[in-house]
Every structure is written in structure tokens, then in C-alpha cells.
Amino acid sequence: TISCAAHKCNVLVNDPTVMTLIVDPKVKMKYQHLITNSFVECNRLMRWCPAPNCSYAAKAQYFDCQPVKCICGHVFCFGCGELWHDPVRCKWLKKWIKKCDDDSETSNWIAANTKECPKCHVTIEKNGGCNHMICKNQACRSEFCWVCLGPWEPHGSSWYNCNRFNEDDSKKARDAQEKSRHALQRYLHYYNRYMNHHQSLRMEQKLTASIRDKMEEMQQHNMSWIEVQFLRKAVEVLCQCRQTLMYTYAFAFYLRKNNHSIIFEDNQADLEISVEKLSGYLERDITSDNAAITKQEVQDKYRYCEQRRKVLLDHVHEGYDKDYWEYQDDL
Ligand SMILES: [Zn+2]
Ligand SMILES: [Zn+2]
Ligand SMILES: [Zn+2]
Ligand SMILES: [Zn+2]
Ligand SMILES: [Zn+2]
């Protein structure tokens, strides 16, 4: 149903009528596409698959943060449309992604590590412990104090003390600087680990291709097709674990420290270590001598990873049920 396009006309036209009115088949197609679009968009229990080049929509039983699998194979969160992001919840992931996209973090770093020359306003980076700054602008070369930004000349004499001079102001400035530096370091800790898994996941196709080569190689070492399938499974587990680990950093960033957050971080560390080991095993060269033992080791390791991943997720879900998690809302 559409409303008539003429100015101030409120007549609604139903779809069969529209179809008979439209002659051009191209316009007909477009109209049908539009109806489907608005159907999916108005329906709370349907969502377009976010995978590139996929034109399917997925249906859910209820509207919430939950994984749905599209016909194309893409698994995404029904609540927000992102890649399935257990254990972090939609709300916090959204906040995290926005924070990562925001380049104000970079300006935080600049604020913490640089100042402007009080005369010519060129940006100056501090690279030593000395507060005696000389502007790098050859035309300026003014000398000033890093702490109070006042001229350097009087600092040398006994009657001038930049800490006493405007004591409150300079203390406030220093505290603010310390705080922003600490907040930035904390953020970078989580961001770097998050991005590391993000980048590894993007290499997934490359890894799958190299594993396919490896599987062919092993079949030349007297192993059957069935016997080498464990490698495919190992890659699958590896990628699943990386995806989970990636989102654990978005979860942990907003978490307030308590006894349960410590258990969570232990679980996270355990999973990190075993995933790196599994990843290392998969890069190993396979010869007829080590084929059998490699298979055993890879199998043991991916089963262990699966188990550690389950322990981590179960603990977080238990925490959701029992309210273990306290958040820092102001980050
Ligand atoms: Zn009309
Ligand atoms: Zn899809
Ligand atoms: Zn979500
Ligand atoms: Zn200057
Ligand atoms: Zn000073």
C-alpha cells in the first residue's frame, strides 16, 4: 500500500492496483523490491543479513541479543546485526565500536604527550625529563617551562618557583594529564588485543587455504581423506576461539574489578595461551615422521581450546544470571 504522490492527496492505493498501474517492468521490479524492504524493516522479527553481497533476511523467534544463521552461512547477532559477539552484550559492544572508531582517542594521546608553544602555537612533544623547552620552530625558538608554560628565563632565579606560582592551577593540570595518560594506556591495552584477534580473523581465508594444502600433503603421507579432516575442525575451533577472545576484550574494558572479573581474566588468559599454541601447531611443517604425532597434538589442543572456551562463556553467562558483573559506565 502506498499513498498517492500528488500534493495533499491522502488516497491510499493498494498493491495490486499499483501493479496494474505500473507499465514499465523495471519500475514493477523496483516497487516489489521496495515492498519487501519495508516488510523486513517494519517486522521486528526479521533482519537483513549484514554479510556483503547477501540478499537474504533472517527470522527470529523473539527480538533479543541472540545468534541467527543466514542461509548464506553468516552467523550474526539478531539484536544488533554485528558478527555474533558472545560474551559481550549488544549495548557494550556498540559503545566499544563507537569508541574504537572515534579518533578522539588519538587526540587524547596528543593531549597527554604534547603541548603548544605559548608563543607560536607549534605542537611540541616532550622527549626527556627536562622541563626546559625550546620551541622547535626555527623562527620562534622561544624558551618556556613544560609545566606552567611560562617563560623559562625566570625559572633559573631563586625568587621564581613555577610550582608555587599558581600552585593550584599547575597541580590541576598535572593531575589531569596523569589521569588521561592512564586512561589511554588502559584503553590501548584492550584495543590492541581486540584488534590483534580481529586481524587474525581476517586472515581466516588464507589460513583455510594453507590448511587445505596441508591436508593434501598429509594424504600423501599414507593418511586417508577421513583421517585428515581433523585439520578442518581445528581451523574452525581456532577461528571460533579467536572471535570469542576478540569480544572478551570489549567485555573486559567496561568491567569493574571484583572477584568474578579476576576469574574471568584467568579464563581469558588460559584461552589465549591455548589458542596461540593451537595456532602454532597448525603452522608446523608436516613430514611422514611427525604426521601421526602432529595429528594427536592438534586434536588434543583443539579439544582443550573448545573446553576452555566453554568454561569462559559459561562463567560469563552465569554472571549475567547471578549479577556478578559491575560496569564502568563512564568510559
Ligand atoms: Zn490522488
Ligand atoms: Zn546471508
Ligand atoms: Zn548484538
Ligand atoms: Zn614557538
Ligand atoms: Zn614553570
mmCIF file of C-alpha atoms in Angstrom, residues 163-296:
data_model
loop_
_atom_site.group_PDB
_atom_site.id
_atom_site.type_symbol
_atom_site.label_atom_id
_atom_site.label_comp_id
_atom_site.label_asym_id
_atom_site.label_seq_id
_atom_site.Cartn_x
_atom_site.Cartn_y
_atom_site.Cartn_z
ATOM 1 C CA ASN A 163 55.182 25.141 41.420
ATOM 2 C CA ARG A 164 54.455 27.869 43.910
ATOM 3 C CA PHE A 165 53.412 30.304 41.253
ATOM 4 C CA ASN A 166 49.756 29.466 40.637
ATOM 5 C CA GLU A 167 50.221 26.251 42.591
ATOM 6 C CA ASP A 168 46.616 25.050 42.268
ATOM 7 C CA ASP A 169 46.472 25.577 38.540
ATOM 8 C CA SER A 170 49.637 23.705 37.758
ATOM 9 C CA LYS A 171 48.705 20.853 40.109
ATOM 10 C CA LYS A 172 45.325 20.511 38.454
ATOM 11 C CA ALA A 173 46.951 20.461 35.037
ATOM 12 C CA ARG A 174 49.375 17.743 36.117
ATOM 13 C CA ASP A 175 46.645 15.580 37.655
ATOM 14 C CA ALA A 176 44.511 15.870 34.556
ATOM 15 C CA GLN A 177 47.483 14.845 32.464
ATOM 16 C CA GLU A 178 48.255 11.823 34.633
ATOM 17 C CA LYS A 179 44.648 10.706 34.514
ATOM 18 C CA SER A 180 44.285 10.968 30.773
ATOM 19 C CA ARG A 181 47.565 9.144 30.272
ATOM 20 C CA HIS A 182 46.435 6.267 32.495
ATOM 21 C CA ALA A 183 43.013 6.054 30.828
ATOM 22 C CA LEU A 184 44.657 5.965 27.437
ATOM 23 C CA GLN A 185 47.077 3.210 28.418
ATOM 24 C CA ARG A 186 44.211 1.156 29.775
ATOM 25 C CA TYR A 187 42.214 1.624 26.594
ATOM 26 C CA LEU A 188 45.179 0.731 24.379
ATOM 27 C CA HIS A 189 45.719 -2.472 26.362
ATOM 28 C CA TYR A 190 42.246 -3.725 25.435
ATOM 29 C CA TYR A 191 42.211 -2.189 21.981
ATOM 30 C CA ASN A 192 45.487 -3.815 20.884
ATOM 31 C CA ARG A 193 44.348 -7.264 21.956
ATOM 32 C CA TYR A 194 40.945 -6.810 20.380
ATOM 33 C CA MET A 195 42.467 -5.667 17.084
ATOM 34 C CA ASN A 196 45.022 -8.471 17.117
ATOM 35 C CA HIS A 197 42.260 -11.097 17.023
ATOM 36 C CA HIS A 198 40.289 -9.013 14.587
ATOM 37 C CA GLN A 199 43.209 -9.040 12.160
ATOM 38 C CA SER A 200 43.891 -12.745 12.657
ATOM 39 C CA LEU A 201 40.251 -13.469 11.846
ATOM 40 C CA ARG A 202 40.559 -11.536 8.622
ATOM 41 C CA MET A 203 43.347 -13.908 7.647
ATOM 42 C CA GLU A 204 40.919 -16.799 8.016
ATOM 43 C CA GLN A 205 40.614 -17.441 4.275
ATOM 44 C CA LYS A 206 44.363 -17.537 3.875
ATOM 45 C CA LEU A 207 44.606 -19.990 6.756
ATOM 46 C CA THR A 208 41.848 -22.194 5.336
ATOM 47 C CA ALA A 209 43.692 -22.328 2.006
ATOM 48 C CA SER A 210 47.000 -23.252 3.619
ATOM 49 C CA ILE A 211 45.290 -25.932 5.694
ATOM 50 C CA ARG A 212 43.767 -27.364 2.525
ATOM 51 C CA ASP A 213 47.296 -27.715 1.109
ATOM 52 C CA LYS A 214 48.398 -29.343 4.322
ATOM 53 C CA MET A 215 45.538 -31.834 4.141
ATOM 54 C CA GLU A 216 46.596 -32.852 0.654
ATOM 55 C CA GLU A 217 50.165 -33.178 1.826
ATOM 56 C CA MET A 218 49.141 -35.470 4.673
ATOM 57 C CA GLN A 219 47.190 -37.665 2.338
ATOM 58 C CA GLN A 220 50.474 -38.267 0.555
ATOM 59 C CA HIS A 221 51.874 -39.494 3.872
ATOM 60 C CA ASN A 222 49.606 -42.542 3.992
ATOM 61 C CA MET A 223 46.651 -40.851 5.628
ATOM 62 C CA SER A 224 43.169 -41.183 4.260
ATOM 63 C CA TRP A 225 40.831 -38.314 3.447
ATOM 64 C CA ILE A 226 38.810 -39.071 6.564
ATOM 65 C CA GLU A 227 41.921 -39.121 8.708
ATOM 66 C CA VAL A 228 42.941 -35.571 7.769
ATOM 67 C CA GLN A 229 39.551 -33.970 8.461
ATOM 68 C CA PHE A 230 40.699 -33.076 11.980
ATOM 69 C CA LEU A 231 42.622 -30.154 10.427
ATOM 70 C CA ARG A 232 39.438 -28.601 9.097
ATOM 71 C CA LYS A 233 37.892 -28.942 12.536
ATOM 72 C CA ALA A 234 40.996 -27.416 14.144
ATOM 73 C CA VAL A 235 40.742 -24.287 11.957
ATOM 74 C CA GLU A 236 37.080 -23.985 12.774
ATOM 75 C CA VAL A 237 37.785 -24.139 16.507
ATOM 76 C CA LEU A 238 40.675 -21.709 16.150
ATOM 77 C CA CYS A 239 38.505 -19.109 14.427
ATOM 78 C CA GLN A 240 35.665 -19.581 16.892
ATOM 79 C CA CYS A 241 38.024 -19.098 19.821
ATOM 80 C CA ARG A 242 39.592 -16.007 18.266
ATOM 81 C CA GLN A 243 36.185 -14.491 17.705
ATOM 82 C CA THR A 244 35.217 -15.168 21.317
ATOM 83 C CA LEU A 245 38.536 -13.792 22.598
ATOM 84 C CA MET A 246 38.176 -10.679 20.484
ATOM 85 C CA TYR A 247 34.853 -9.850 22.121
ATOM 86 C CA THR A 248 36.103 -10.692 25.605
ATOM 87 C CA TYR A 249 38.235 -7.537 25.393
ATOM 88 C CA ALA A 250 35.224 -5.367 24.628
ATOM 89 C CA PHE A 251 33.511 -7.025 27.609
ATOM 90 C CA ALA A 252 36.501 -6.634 29.937
ATOM 91 C CA PHE A 253 37.085 -2.990 29.060
ATOM 92 C CA TYR A 254 33.851 -1.915 30.754
ATOM 93 C CA LEU A 255 34.119 -4.377 33.625
ATOM 94 C CA ARG A 256 34.715 -3.159 37.160
ATOM 95 C CA LYS A 257 37.235 -5.223 39.063
ATOM 96 C CA ASN A 258 35.791 -7.749 41.528
ATOM 97 C CA ASN A 259 36.388 -11.400 42.430
ATOM 98 C CA HIS A 260 34.484 -12.616 39.408
ATOM 99 C CA SER A 261 36.252 -10.323 36.989
ATOM 100 C CA ILE A 262 39.518 -11.849 38.217
ATOM 101 C CA ILE A 263 38.230 -15.360 37.491
ATOM 102 C CA PHE A 264 37.102 -14.127 34.100
ATOM 103 C CA GLU A 265 40.563 -12.749 33.315
ATOM 104 C CA ASP A 266 42.163 -16.036 34.357
ATOM 105 C CA ASN A 267 39.853 -17.879 31.967
ATOM 106 C CA GLN A 268 40.680 -15.386 29.265
ATOM 107 C CA ALA A 269 44.427 -15.838 29.808
ATOM 108 C CA ASP A 270 44.048 -19.646 29.705
ATOM 109 C CA LEU A 271 42.170 -19.485 26.431
ATOM 110 C CA GLU A 272 44.696 -17.025 24.951
ATOM 111 C CA ILE A 273 47.601 -19.345 25.728
ATOM 112 C CA SER A 274 45.959 -22.471 24.355
ATOM 113 C CA VAL A 275 44.760 -20.689 21.200
ATOM 114 C CA GLU A 276 48.284 -19.448 20.481
ATOM 115 C CA LYS A 277 49.601 -22.989 20.926
ATOM 116 C CA LEU A 278 46.976 -24.411 18.581
ATOM 117 C CA SER A 279 47.784 -21.713 16.064
ATOM 118 C CA GLY A 280 51.465 -22.627 16.314
ATOM 119 C CA TYR A 281 50.759 -26.339 15.742
ATOM 120 C CA LEU A 282 48.814 -25.507 12.605
ATOM 121 C CA GLU A 283 51.789 -23.664 11.146
ATOM 122 C CA ARG A 284 54.112 -26.576 11.658
ATOM 123 C CA ASP A 285 55.505 -28.448 8.642
ATOM 124 C CA ILE A 286 54.209 -31.941 8.340
ATOM 125 C CA THR A 287 56.507 -34.805 7.350
ATOM 126 C CA SER A 288 55.852 -38.533 7.257
ATOM 127 C CA ASP A 289 57.795 -38.799 10.511
ATOM 128 C CA ASN A 290 55.674 -36.388 12.525
ATOM 129 C CA ALA A 291 52.273 -36.759 10.805
ATOM 130 C CA ALA A 292 50.790 -39.135 13.382
ATOM 131 C CA ILE A 293 52.057 -37.243 16.418
ATOM 132 C CA THR A 294 51.026 -33.890 14.942
ATOM 133 C CA LYS A 295 47.530 -35.196 14.483
ATOM 134 C CA GLN A 296 47.406 -36.310 18.110
#
